[in-house]
Amino acid sequence: MYLLSQSPQDSDFTQNPYPVYAHARAAGPVVFWKDYDMLAAFDHATVQSLLRDRRLGRARPAHLRQPYPAHLTDWGRTEDTSMLDMEPPAHTRLRALVLRAFTSRRIAGLAPDIHAVTQALLRDLPDHPFDLIPAFCTELPVRIIARLLGVPEDMSGDLLRWSGAMVAMYQAGRTRATEDRANRAAADFTSFLRAYIDKRRSDPRDDLITELIAAEQDGARLSTDELIGTCILLLNAGHEATVHSLGNAVKCLLENDTPHAALSPDRIAATVEELLRFDPPLHLFTRFAYEDIQLGDSVLPKHAEIALILGAAGRDPVLWDRPDRFDPDRPAQGHAAFGGGLHFCVGAPLARLELQIALPALFAHLPQMRLNETPRYADSYHFHKLDRLMIDPRSVAGSKTA
């Protein structure tokens, strides 16, 4: 078996992991990634197969579970009620209840809000070089999540702080300081949500929290802890993915001098899928094996963990001709940017809608927009996101450096 020795914190790797992926994919179907001490799958067929294989799951085998240390007590409570790490029957019940509230109609109904927030943010953009990530890519999804949940929009700063601290727990190189920040964020977020949910029980509104409170299946409802865990998951997973998808997309479109026609109403959906395939926001997702599984010439032992490299699956030359080339005219095929199987991202339709609305609006507002410096990705693997995205909204002729 091929042994991959590649630090996820190596600068060359974080800036462009795709050559490493290609090398590992050619040695597959699985390799042993020494830095993670686990098997890893890089090709599309294997990744998609394992995402859907019920012999694997997200729930950690019982004998591998350890009590959370005292400094992660609050963090642990939110993890224990997250769908992300559940399997049937608990996952089936919880996801069914969530989907009764998080319906396609509710998501489609957010389109006017997405348009309104997008236009408000565009009006406030400066006319000189600035970082698009905090000014636009971060603000749009967090304001939409606030409106979706029904929490005050002026709490966006708190939501961003809590989300950033908690999501950092999944990145390579986490430290005790990372854990302390995440636990404080979990405690603060939980405290806010518990009080807010109690308020909504007696004062229902037209928002997702009210819908989640009312959701019922076979006489069962979500407990308060489950409501809290679900709201936190929707913020952390949904918001983070959309922020990074927007930043990566703008970078890609600018670097490739993409014609504005690719963002036209009849082509934007396909362009968004190509952007998600080409440079997705989440690159690594893990599963536990619940029995021995044969993978080519290798065996994934029962209770072992395997890494599924979503970022590599989208560049598989078996499915895509010249996969390292961004091509908005490419016929759409299924990719793994939102995972797959039982844990397919529940927020995927909302993320797609935000991208389909925000990207055309941004490029229409700033038709001469160009990169002001070479973008760099953050040291945040397994997320693939930009540190910053400095753009100049002016044409070359209007630039001081022209």
mmCIF file of C-alpha atoms in Angstrom:
data_model
loop_
_atom_site.group_PDB
_atom_site.id
_atom_site.type_symbol
_atom_site.label_atom_id
_atom_site.label_comp_id
_atom_site.label_asym_id
_atom_site.label_seq_id
_atom_site.Cartn_x
_atom_site.Cartn_y
_atom_site.Cartn_z
ATOM 1 C CA MET A 1 0.000 0.000 0.000
ATOM 2 C CA TYR A 2 1.178 3.508 -0.836
ATOM 3 C CA LEU A 3 2.175 5.559 2.219
ATOM 4 C CA LEU A 4 1.337 9.251 1.938
ATOM 5 C CA SER A 5 3.484 11.520 4.052
ATOM 6 C CA GLN A 6 2.013 14.991 3.784
ATOM 7 C CA SER A 7 1.487 17.431 6.632
ATOM 8 C CA PRO A 8 -1.911 19.140 6.349
ATOM 9 C CA GLN A 9 -0.216 22.283 7.666
ATOM 10 C CA ASP A 10 2.499 22.429 5.002
ATOM 11 C CA SER A 11 2.207 25.792 3.238
ATOM 12 C CA ASP A 12 2.688 24.447 -0.280
ATOM 13 C CA PHE A 13 0.001 21.845 0.367
ATOM 14 C CA THR A 14 -2.569 24.258 1.801
ATOM 15 C CA GLN A 15 -2.072 26.619 -1.141
ATOM 16 C CA ASN A 16 -2.561 23.862 -3.710
ATOM 17 C CA PRO A 17 -3.368 20.361 -2.443
ATOM 18 C CA TYR A 18 -4.461 19.065 -5.837
ATOM 19 C CA PRO A 19 -1.099 17.731 -7.119
ATOM 20 C CA VAL A 20 -0.766 15.658 -3.925
ATOM 21 C CA TYR A 21 -4.315 14.434 -4.401
ATOM 22 C CA ALA A 22 -3.584 13.378 -7.985
ATOM 23 C CA HIS A 23 -0.517 11.410 -6.931
ATOM 24 C CA ALA A 24 -2.395 9.640 -4.134
ATOM 25 C CA ARG A 25 -5.429 8.995 -6.312
ATOM 26 C CA ALA A 26 -3.259 7.228 -8.898
ATOM 27 C CA ALA A 27 -1.965 4.896 -6.149
ATOM 28 C CA GLY A 28 -5.476 4.055 -4.835
ATOM 29 C CA PRO A 29 -8.204 3.117 -4.323
ATOM 30 C CA VAL A 30 -6.946 3.802 -0.788
ATOM 31 C CA VAL A 31 -3.602 4.884 0.625
ATOM 32 C CA PHE A 32 -2.344 5.212 4.188
ATOM 33 C CA TRP A 33 -2.005 8.867 5.180
ATOM 34 C CA LYS A 34 0.684 8.727 7.847
ATOM 35 C CA ASP A 35 0.040 12.217 9.193
ATOM 36 C CA TYR A 36 -3.547 11.240 10.034
ATOM 37 C CA ASP A 37 -2.675 7.631 10.911
ATOM 38 C CA MET A 38 -5.545 6.317 8.813
ATOM 39 C CA LEU A 39 -6.511 5.080 5.388
ATOM 40 C CA ALA A 40 -7.684 7.696 2.903
ATOM 41 C CA ALA A 41 -9.676 7.524 -0.342
ATOM 42 C CA PHE A 42 -9.095 10.052 -3.119
ATOM 43 C CA ASP A 43 -10.921 8.861 -6.243
ATOM 44 C CA HIS A 44 -14.524 9.746 -6.993
ATOM 45 C CA ALA A 45 -15.898 6.206 -7.175
ATOM 46 C CA THR A 46 -14.432 5.100 -3.844
ATOM 47 C CA VAL A 47 -15.359 8.311 -2.030
ATOM 48 C CA GLN A 48 -18.950 8.204 -3.279
ATOM 49 C CA SER A 49 -19.268 4.496 -2.541
ATOM 50 C CA LEU A 50 -18.048 4.883 1.039
ATOM 51 C CA LEU A 51 -20.254 7.924 1.657
ATOM 52 C CA ARG A 52 -23.234 5.676 0.926
ATOM 53 C CA ASP A 53 -21.978 2.412 2.434
ATOM 54 C CA ARG A 54 -24.023 1.584 5.547
ATOM 55 C CA ARG A 55 -21.135 -0.498 6.865
ATOM 56 C CA LEU A 56 -19.552 2.837 7.770
ATOM 57 C CA GLY A 57 -20.827 5.765 9.759
ATOM 58 C CA ARG A 58 -20.021 8.930 11.649
ATOM 59 C CA ALA A 59 -20.798 7.613 15.141
ATOM 60 C CA ARG A 60 -17.649 6.630 16.996
ATOM 61 C CA PRO A 61 -17.656 2.964 18.104
ATOM 62 C CA ALA A 62 -18.622 2.668 21.773
ATOM 63 C CA HIS A 63 -15.267 1.346 22.994
ATOM 64 C CA LEU A 64 -13.478 4.309 21.382
ATOM 65 C CA ARG A 65 -15.612 6.938 23.089
ATOM 66 C CA GLN A 66 -13.921 8.828 25.881
ATOM 67 C CA PRO A 67 -15.488 11.292 28.337
ATOM 68 C CA TYR A 68 -14.909 14.886 27.335
ATOM 69 C CA PRO A 69 -12.260 16.558 29.498
ATOM 70 C CA ALA A 70 -13.540 19.138 31.968
ATOM 71 C CA HIS A 71 -12.441 22.060 29.796
ATOM 72 C CA LEU A 72 -14.605 20.748 26.899
ATOM 73 C CA THR A 73 -17.799 19.972 28.826
ATOM 74 C CA ASP A 74 -19.946 22.592 27.074
ATOM 75 C CA TRP A 75 -18.489 21.733 23.684
ATOM 76 C CA GLY A 76 -19.202 18.067 24.307
ATOM 77 C CA ARG A 77 -22.867 18.704 25.043
ATOM 78 C CA THR A 78 -23.341 20.333 21.644
ATOM 79 C CA GLU A 79 -21.480 17.502 19.925
ATOM 80 C CA ASP A 80 -23.656 14.864 21.578
ATOM 81 C CA THR A 81 -26.816 16.357 20.060
ATOM 82 C CA SER A 82 -25.409 17.034 16.584
ATOM 83 C CA MET A 83 -26.781 15.069 13.627
ATOM 84 C CA LEU A 84 -23.294 15.177 12.162
ATOM 85 C CA ASP A 85 -22.074 12.404 14.459
ATOM 86 C CA MET A 86 -25.233 10.303 14.677
ATOM 87 C CA GLU A 87 -26.325 7.142 12.894
ATOM 88 C CA PRO A 88 -29.755 5.453 12.642
ATOM 89 C CA PRO A 89 -32.076 5.226 14.409
ATOM 90 C CA ALA A 90 -31.176 8.444 16.258
ATOM 91 C CA HIS A 91 -30.043 10.184 13.073
ATOM 92 C CA THR A 92 -33.152 9.077 11.151
ATOM 93 C CA ARG A 93 -35.501 10.512 13.765
ATOM 94 C CA LEU A 94 -33.633 13.796 14.177
ATOM 95 C CA ARG A 95 -33.067 14.457 10.468
ATOM 96 C CA ALA A 96 -36.708 13.673 9.644
ATOM 97 C CA LEU A 97 -37.878 16.204 12.222
ATOM 98 C CA VAL A 98 -35.434 18.842 10.964
ATOM 99 C CA LEU A 99 -36.487 18.339 7.347
ATOM 100 C CA ARG A 100 -40.117 18.878 8.351
ATOM 101 C CA ALA A 101 -39.099 22.426 9.262
ATOM 102 C CA PHE A 102 -36.211 23.033 6.851
ATOM 103 C CA THR A 103 -38.349 22.503 3.753
ATOM 104 C CA SER A 104 -37.621 23.359 0.140
ATOM 105 C CA ARG A 105 -40.442 25.903 0.316
ATOM 106 C CA ARG A 106 -38.845 27.667 3.294
ATOM 107 C CA ILE A 107 -35.469 27.722 1.523
ATOM 108 C CA ALA A 108 -36.997 29.057 -1.710
ATOM 109 C CA GLY A 109 -38.814 31.648 0.377
ATOM 110 C CA LEU A 110 -35.466 33.059 1.461
ATOM 111 C CA ALA A 111 -34.658 34.241 -2.087
ATOM 112 C CA PRO A 112 -36.054 37.773 -1.520
ATOM 113 C CA ASP A 113 -34.006 38.050 1.685
ATOM 114 C CA ILE A 114 -30.857 36.895 -0.104
ATOM 115 C CA HIS A 115 -31.441 39.476 -2.856
ATOM 116 C CA ALA A 116 -32.101 42.226 -0.293
ATOM 117 C CA VAL A 117 -29.077 41.465 1.897
ATOM 118 C CA THR A 118 -26.857 41.109 -1.176
ATOM 119 C CA GLN A 119 -27.872 44.517 -2.501
ATOM 120 C CA ALA A 120 -27.453 46.152 0.911
ATOM 121 C CA LEU A 121 -23.927 44.750 1.209
ATOM 122 C CA LEU A 122 -23.019 45.781 -2.336
ATOM 123 C CA ARG A 123 -24.122 49.365 -1.678
ATOM 124 C CA ASP A 124 -21.703 49.566 1.252
ATOM 125 C CA LEU A 125 -18.642 48.239 -0.572
ATOM 126 C CA PRO A 126 -15.800 50.778 -0.876
ATOM 127 C CA ASP A 127 -14.530 52.161 -4.183
ATOM 128 C CA HIS A 128 -10.895 51.339 -3.363
ATOM 129 C CA PRO A 129 -9.055 48.007 -2.846
ATOM 130 C CA PHE A 130 -10.567 45.975 -0.007
ATOM 131 C CA ASP A 131 -10.877 42.461 1.389
ATOM 132 C CA LEU A 132 -14.026 40.860 -0.017
ATOM 133 C CA ILE A 133 -14.134 38.064 2.592
ATOM 134 C CA PRO A 134 -15.291 40.099 5.626
ATOM 135 C CA ALA A 135 -17.074 42.756 3.579
ATOM 136 C CA PHE A 136 -19.267 40.410 1.552
ATOM 137 C CA CYS A 137 -18.558 36.666 1.663
ATOM 138 C CA THR A 138 -18.842 36.438 5.449
ATOM 139 C CA GLU A 139 -21.674 38.887 5.984
ATOM 140 C CA LEU A 140 -24.154 37.505 3.473
ATOM 141 C CA PRO A 141 -24.555 33.940 4.829
ATOM 142 C CA VAL A 142 -24.485 34.929 8.495
ATOM 143 C CA ARG A 143 -27.249 37.497 7.974
ATOM 144 C CA ILE A 144 -29.310 34.942 6.078
ATOM 145 C CA ILE A 145 -28.806 32.336 8.820
ATOM 146 C CA ALA A 146 -29.923 34.937 11.376
ATOM 147 C CA ARG A 147 -33.072 35.628 9.358
ATOM 148 C CA LEU A 148 -33.686 31.921 8.845
ATOM 149 C CA LEU A 149 -33.432 31.127 12.556
ATOM 150 C CA GLY A 150 -35.324 34.273 13.486
ATOM 151 C CA VAL A 151 -32.624 35.701 15.749
ATOM 152 C CA PRO A 152 -31.871 39.451 15.699
ATOM 153 C CA GLU A 153 -29.664 40.341 12.744
ATOM 154 C CA ASP A 154 -27.570 42.619 14.937
ATOM 155 C CA MET A 155 -26.336 39.429 16.613
ATOM 156 C CA SER A 156 -24.322 38.575 13.472
ATOM 157 C CA GLY A 157 -21.090 39.479 15.233
ATOM 158 C CA ASP A 158 -21.773 37.023 18.059
ATOM 159 C CA LEU A 159 -22.822 34.303 15.616
ATOM 160 C CA LEU A 160 -19.612 34.780 13.628
ATOM 161 C CA ARG A 161 -17.448 34.688 16.744
ATOM 162 C CA TRP A 162 -19.137 31.567 18.094
ATOM 163 C CA SER A 163 -19.063 29.793 14.750
ATOM 164 C CA GLY A 164 -15.409 30.593 14.067
ATOM 165 C CA ALA A 165 -14.298 29.369 17.488
ATOM 166 C CA MET A 166 -16.271 26.125 17.291
ATOM 167 C CA VAL A 167 -15.392 25.226 13.708
ATOM 168 C CA ALA A 168 -11.689 25.647 14.499
ATOM 169 C CA MET A 169 -11.979 22.389 16.466
ATOM 170 C CA TYR A 170 -12.105 20.460 13.192
ATOM 171 C CA GLN A 171 -8.953 21.995 11.709
ATOM 172 C CA ALA A 172 -5.477 20.506 11.732
ATOM 173 C CA GLY A 173 -3.168 21.710 14.484
ATOM 174 C CA ARG A 174 -5.784 22.417 17.130
ATOM 175 C CA THR A 175 -4.359 23.498 20.513
ATOM 176 C CA ARG A 176 -5.561 23.857 24.088
ATOM 177 C CA ALA A 177 -6.260 27.525 23.325
ATOM 178 C CA THR A 178 -8.430 26.416 20.394
ATOM 179 C CA GLU A 179 -10.343 24.098 22.711
ATOM 180 C CA ASP A 180 -10.828 26.753 25.389
ATOM 181 C CA ARG A 181 -12.197 29.224 22.849
ATOM 182 C CA ALA A 182 -14.529 26.592 21.396
ATOM 183 C CA ASN A 183 -15.868 25.631 24.817
ATOM 184 C CA ARG A 184 -16.573 29.252 25.728
ATOM 185 C CA ALA A 185 -18.325 29.763 22.390
ATOM 186 C CA ALA A 186 -20.403 26.611 22.886
ATOM 187 C CA ALA A 187 -21.422 27.755 26.378
ATOM 188 C CA ASP A 188 -22.364 31.254 25.202
ATOM 189 C CA PHE A 189 -24.230 30.020 22.127
ATOM 190 C CA THR A 190 -26.093 27.392 24.138
ATOM 191 C CA SER A 191 -27.079 29.901 26.798
ATOM 192 C CA PHE A 192 -28.433 32.315 24.187
ATOM 193 C CA LEU A 193 -30.343 29.622 22.297
ATOM 194 C CA ARG A 194 -31.867 28.082 25.421
ATOM 195 C CA ALA A 195 -33.350 31.434 26.416
ATOM 196 C CA TYR A 196 -34.394 32.247 22.862
ATOM 197 C CA ILE A 197 -36.101 28.885 22.360
ATOM 198 C CA ASP A 198 -38.027 29.349 25.601
ATOM 199 C CA LYS A 199 -39.150 32.754 24.319
ATOM 200 C CA ARG A 200 -40.290 31.268 21.003
ATOM 201 C CA ARG A 201 -42.324 28.549 22.734
ATOM 202 C CA SER A 202 -44.606 31.234 24.157
ATOM 203 C CA ASP A 203 -44.252 33.706 21.284
ATOM 204 C CA PRO A 204 -44.091 31.725 17.996
ATOM 205 C CA ARG A 205 -43.018 33.532 14.836
ATOM 206 C CA ASP A 206 -42.493 32.686 11.157
ATOM 207 C CA ASP A 207 -38.938 31.424 11.574
ATOM 208 C CA LEU A 208 -37.032 28.146 11.606
ATOM 209 C CA ILE A 209 -36.715 27.925 15.394
ATOM 210 C CA THR A 210 -40.504 28.121 15.728
ATOM 211 C CA GLU A 211 -40.878 25.479 12.996
ATOM 212 C CA LEU A 212 -38.356 23.214 14.716
ATOM 213 C CA ILE A 213 -40.246 23.549 17.995
ATOM 214 C CA ALA A 214 -43.459 22.533 16.233
ATOM 215 C CA ALA A 215 -41.955 19.723 14.144
ATOM 216 C CA GLU A 216 -43.341 16.362 15.145
ATOM 217 C CA GLN A 217 -43.164 12.799 13.849
ATOM 218 C CA ASP A 218 -45.032 9.852 15.364
ATOM 219 C CA GLY A 219 -45.695 11.926 18.469
ATOM 220 C CA ALA A 220 -41.999 12.790 18.969
ATOM 221 C CA ARG A 221 -40.609 16.293 19.055
ATOM 222 C CA LEU A 222 -37.131 17.713 19.320
ATOM 223 C CA SER A 223 -35.895 18.200 22.871
ATOM 224 C CA THR A 224 -34.458 21.574 23.818
ATOM 225 C CA ASP A 225 -30.924 20.131 23.681
ATOM 226 C CA GLU A 226 -31.633 18.727 20.210
ATOM 227 C CA LEU A 227 -32.989 22.085 19.087
ATOM 228 C CA ILE A 228 -29.839 23.767 20.339
ATOM 229 C CA GLY A 229 -27.556 21.216 18.664
ATOM 230 C CA THR A 230 -29.440 21.548 15.380
ATOM 231 C CA CYS A 231 -29.301 25.353 15.351
ATOM 232 C CA ILE A 232 -25.587 25.298 16.108
ATOM 233 C CA LEU A 233 -24.983 22.762 13.326
ATOM 234 C CA LEU A 234 -26.969 24.826 10.825
ATOM 235 C CA LEU A 235 -24.918 27.913 11.650
ATOM 236 C CA ASN A 236 -21.502 26.287 11.821
ATOM 237 C CA ALA A 237 -21.805 23.933 8.855
ATOM 238 C CA GLY A 238 -24.049 26.047 6.636
ATOM 239 C CA HIS A 239 -22.434 29.399 7.263
ATOM 240 C CA GLU A 240 -18.828 28.218 7.048
ATOM 241 C CA ALA A 241 -19.376 26.308 3.816
ATOM 242 C CA THR A 242 -21.047 29.254 2.088
ATOM 243 C CA VAL A 243 -18.402 31.774 3.177
ATOM 244 C CA HIS A 244 -15.600 29.640 1.787
ATOM 245 C CA SER A 245 -17.546 28.697 -1.338
ATOM 246 C CA LEU A 246 -18.159 32.368 -2.131
ATOM 247 C CA GLY A 247 -14.533 33.362 -1.605
ATOM 248 C CA ASN A 248 -13.157 30.434 -3.590
ATOM 249 C CA ALA A 249 -15.670 31.080 -6.357
ATOM 250 C CA VAL A 250 -14.808 34.758 -6.788
ATOM 251 C CA LYS A 251 -11.094 33.920 -6.825
ATOM 252 C CA CYS A 252 -11.656 31.246 -9.460
ATOM 253 C CA LEU A 253 -13.859 33.415 -11.665
ATOM 254 C CA LEU A 254 -11.367 36.305 -11.591
ATOM 255 C CA GLU A 255 -8.267 34.182 -12.137
ATOM 256 C CA ASN A 256 -9.864 32.550 -15.162
ATOM 257 C CA ASP A 257 -11.241 35.766 -16.681
ATOM 258 C CA THR A 258 -14.601 34.044 -16.758
ATOM 259 C CA PRO A 259 -17.062 35.688 -19.162
ATOM 260 C CA HIS A 260 -19.968 37.353 -17.402
ATOM 261 C CA ALA A 261 -22.246 35.237 -19.592
ATOM 262 C CA ALA A 262 -21.382 32.290 -17.338
ATOM 263 C CA LEU A 263 -23.318 34.091 -14.594
ATOM 264 C CA SER A 264 -26.436 34.666 -16.697
ATOM 265 C CA PRO A 265 -29.751 33.297 -15.385
ATOM 266 C CA ASP A 266 -29.724 30.333 -17.758
ATOM 267 C CA ARG A 267 -26.127 29.333 -16.936
ATOM 268 C CA ILE A 268 -25.521 30.290 -13.303
ATOM 269 C CA ALA A 269 -26.697 26.969 -11.831
ATOM 270 C CA ALA A 270 -24.212 24.977 -13.951
ATOM 271 C CA THR A 271 -21.422 27.473 -13.222
ATOM 272 C CA VAL A 272 -22.006 27.118 -9.479
ATOM 273 C CA GLU A 273 -21.761 23.322 -9.726
ATOM 274 C CA GLU A 274 -18.481 23.620 -11.629
ATOM 275 C CA LEU A 275 -17.140 26.035 -8.994
ATOM 276 C CA LEU A 276 -18.079 23.600 -6.209
ATOM 277 C CA ARG A 277 -16.444 20.710 -8.053
ATOM 278 C CA PHE A 278 -13.311 22.667 -8.875
ATOM 279 C CA ASP A 279 -12.492 24.201 -5.481
ATOM 280 C CA PRO A 280 -14.886 23.027 -2.735
ATOM 281 C CA PRO A 281 -14.865 24.434 0.811
ATOM 282 C CA LEU A 282 -14.539 21.106 2.666
ATOM 283 C CA HIS A 283 -11.794 18.702 1.631
ATOM 284 C CA LEU A 284 -11.782 15.905 4.204
ATOM 285 C CA PHE A 285 -14.591 14.000 5.922
ATOM 286 C CA THR A 286 -14.184 10.839 7.982
ATOM 287 C CA ARG A 287 -16.149 7.632 8.572
ATOM 288 C CA PHE A 288 -15.769 4.712 10.985
ATOM 289 C CA ALA A 289 -15.989 1.125 9.737
ATOM 290 C CA TYR A 290 -18.525 -1.039 11.569
ATOM 291 C CA GLU A 291 -17.119 -4.234 10.055
ATOM 292 C CA ASP A 292 -14.071 -5.262 8.031
ATOM 293 C CA ILE A 293 -14.336 -3.786 4.519
ATOM 294 C CA GLN A 294 -12.280 -4.865 1.511
ATOM 295 C CA LEU A 295 -10.999 -1.908 -0.505
ATOM 296 C CA GLY A 296 -8.991 -3.139 -3.478
ATOM 297 C CA ASP A 297 -6.016 -5.026 -2.087
ATOM 298 C CA SER A 298 -6.446 -3.458 1.361
ATOM 299 C CA VAL A 299 -8.769 -4.088 4.280
ATOM 300 C CA LEU A 300 -10.317 -1.308 6.323
ATOM 301 C CA PRO A 301 -10.535 -2.995 9.732
ATOM 302 C CA LYS A 302 -13.639 -2.867 11.881
ATOM 303 C CA HIS A 303 -13.687 0.254 14.099
ATOM 304 C CA ALA A 304 -10.952 1.955 12.023
ATOM 305 C CA GLU A 305 -11.465 5.476 10.709
ATOM 306 C CA ILE A 306 -11.034 6.405 7.060
ATOM 307 C CA ALA A 307 -10.608 9.831 5.475
ATOM 308 C CA LEU A 308 -12.702 10.607 2.411
ATOM 309 C CA ILE A 309 -11.020 13.366 0.426
ATOM 310 C CA LEU A 310 -13.932 15.288 -1.075
ATOM 311 C CA GLY A 311 -11.620 17.833 -2.693
ATOM 312 C CA ALA A 312 -9.799 15.089 -4.584
ATOM 313 C CA ALA A 313 -12.969 13.316 -5.729
ATOM 314 C CA GLY A 314 -14.002 16.369 -7.755
ATOM 315 C CA ARG A 315 -10.759 16.316 -9.748
ATOM 316 C CA ASP A 316 -10.922 12.658 -10.799
ATOM 317 C CA PRO A 317 -9.936 12.374 -14.500
ATOM 318 C CA VAL A 318 -12.071 9.243 -14.826
ATOM 319 C CA LEU A 319 -15.156 11.484 -14.715
ATOM 320 C CA TRP A 320 -13.898 14.877 -15.827
ATOM 321 C CA ASP A 321 -11.781 15.649 -18.865
ATOM 322 C CA ARG A 322 -8.870 17.908 -17.835
ATOM 323 C CA PRO A 323 -10.245 18.123 -14.286
ATOM 324 C CA ASP A 324 -7.704 20.745 -13.176
ATOM 325 C CA ARG A 325 -9.217 23.179 -15.658
ATOM 326 C CA PHE A 326 -12.151 25.345 -14.599
ATOM 327 C CA ASP A 327 -14.768 25.163 -17.345
ATOM 328 C CA PRO A 328 -18.204 26.736 -16.718
ATOM 329 C CA ASP A 329 -19.443 25.109 -19.936
ATOM 330 C CA ARG A 330 -18.648 21.642 -18.627
ATOM 331 C CA PRO A 331 -21.681 19.320 -18.484
ATOM 332 C CA ALA A 332 -22.715 19.006 -14.839
ATOM 333 C CA GLN A 333 -22.035 15.724 -13.051
ATOM 334 C CA GLY A 334 -22.517 14.764 -9.431
ATOM 335 C CA HIS A 335 -19.675 15.912 -7.171
ATOM 336 C CA ALA A 336 -18.933 15.377 -3.490
ATOM 337 C CA ALA A 337 -18.673 18.978 -2.294
ATOM 338 C CA PHE A 338 -21.699 18.507 -0.001
ATOM 339 C CA GLY A 339 -20.877 14.936 1.025
ATOM 340 C CA GLY A 340 -23.314 12.139 0.303
ATOM 341 C CA GLY A 341 -25.470 9.380 1.719
ATOM 342 C CA LEU A 342 -27.332 9.842 4.993
ATOM 343 C CA HIS A 343 -25.136 12.788 5.928
ATOM 344 C CA PHE A 344 -25.561 14.758 2.711
ATOM 345 C CA CYS A 345 -25.484 18.401 3.776
ATOM 346 C CA VAL A 346 -28.997 19.470 4.794
ATOM 347 C CA GLY A 347 -28.071 23.071 3.958
ATOM 348 C CA ALA A 348 -26.882 22.347 0.402
ATOM 349 C CA PRO A 349 -29.987 23.832 -1.289
ATOM 350 C CA LEU A 350 -29.575 27.067 0.684
ATOM 351 C CA ALA A 351 -25.848 27.293 -0.116
ATOM 352 C CA ARG A 352 -26.560 26.794 -3.818
ATOM 353 C CA LEU A 353 -29.274 29.458 -3.766
ATOM 354 C CA GLU A 354 -26.987 31.982 -2.070
ATOM 355 C CA LEU A 355 -24.225 31.373 -4.619
ATOM 356 C CA GLN A 356 -26.635 31.581 -7.555
ATOM 357 C CA ILE A 357 -27.946 34.941 -6.350
ATOM 358 C CA ALA A 358 -24.814 36.527 -4.882
ATOM 359 C CA LEU A 359 -22.269 35.857 -7.633
ATOM 360 C CA PRO A 360 -24.185 37.432 -10.553
ATOM 361 C CA ALA A 361 -25.140 40.402 -8.367
ATOM 362 C CA LEU A 362 -21.542 40.969 -7.246
ATOM 363 C CA PHE A 363 -20.082 40.855 -10.757
ATOM 364 C CA ALA A 364 -22.879 43.054 -12.123
ATOM 365 C CA HIS A 365 -22.187 45.608 -9.384
ATOM 366 C CA LEU A 366 -18.417 45.524 -9.916
ATOM 367 C CA PRO A 367 -17.977 44.676 -13.607
ATOM 368 C CA GLN A 368 -14.331 45.856 -13.600
ATOM 369 C CA MET A 369 -13.407 44.003 -10.403
ATOM 370 C CA ARG A 370 -9.947 42.436 -10.403
ATOM 371 C CA LEU A 371 -7.571 40.846 -7.930
ATOM 372 C CA ASN A 372 -5.397 43.346 -6.091
ATOM 373 C CA GLU A 373 -2.944 40.735 -4.786
ATOM 374 C CA THR A 374 -2.357 37.013 -5.130
ATOM 375 C CA PRO A 375 -4.912 35.252 -2.906
ATOM 376 C CA ARG A 376 -3.609 32.876 -0.253
ATOM 377 C CA TYR A 377 -5.430 30.018 1.440
ATOM 378 C CA ALA A 378 -5.555 29.790 5.220
ATOM 379 C CA ASP A 379 -3.759 27.186 7.332
ATOM 380 C CA SER A 380 -7.086 25.571 8.143
ATOM 381 C CA TYR A 381 -7.119 22.114 6.569
ATOM 382 C CA HIS A 382 -9.472 20.262 6.213
ATOM 383 C CA PHE A 383 -11.373 23.425 5.292
ATOM 384 C CA HIS A 384 -10.123 25.054 2.104
ATOM 385 C CA LYS A 385 -10.647 28.769 2.527
ATOM 386 C CA LEU A 386 -8.916 32.027 1.759
ATOM 387 C CA ASP A 387 -7.095 34.104 4.370
ATOM 388 C CA ARG A 388 -8.280 37.155 2.515
ATOM 389 C CA LEU A 389 -9.355 38.148 -0.978
ATOM 390 C CA MET A 390 -8.099 41.621 -1.842
ATOM 391 C CA ILE A 391 -9.879 43.027 -4.861
ATOM 392 C CA ASP A 392 -9.806 46.346 -6.663
ATOM 393 C CA PRO A 393 -13.280 47.397 -7.806
ATOM 394 C CA ARG A 394 -11.874 49.843 -10.352
ATOM 395 C CA SER A 395 -10.794 49.280 -13.914
ATOM 396 C CA VAL A 396 -7.049 49.249 -14.628
ATOM 397 C CA ALA A 397 -7.324 52.756 -16.047
ATOM 398 C CA GLY A 398 -8.877 53.949 -12.791
ATOM 399 C CA SER A 399 -6.260 52.354 -10.573
ATOM 400 C CA LYS A 400 -3.515 54.415 -8.995
ATOM 401 C CA THR A 401 -1.055 51.715 -10.026
ATOM 402 C CA ALA A 402 -2.180 51.647 -13.668
#
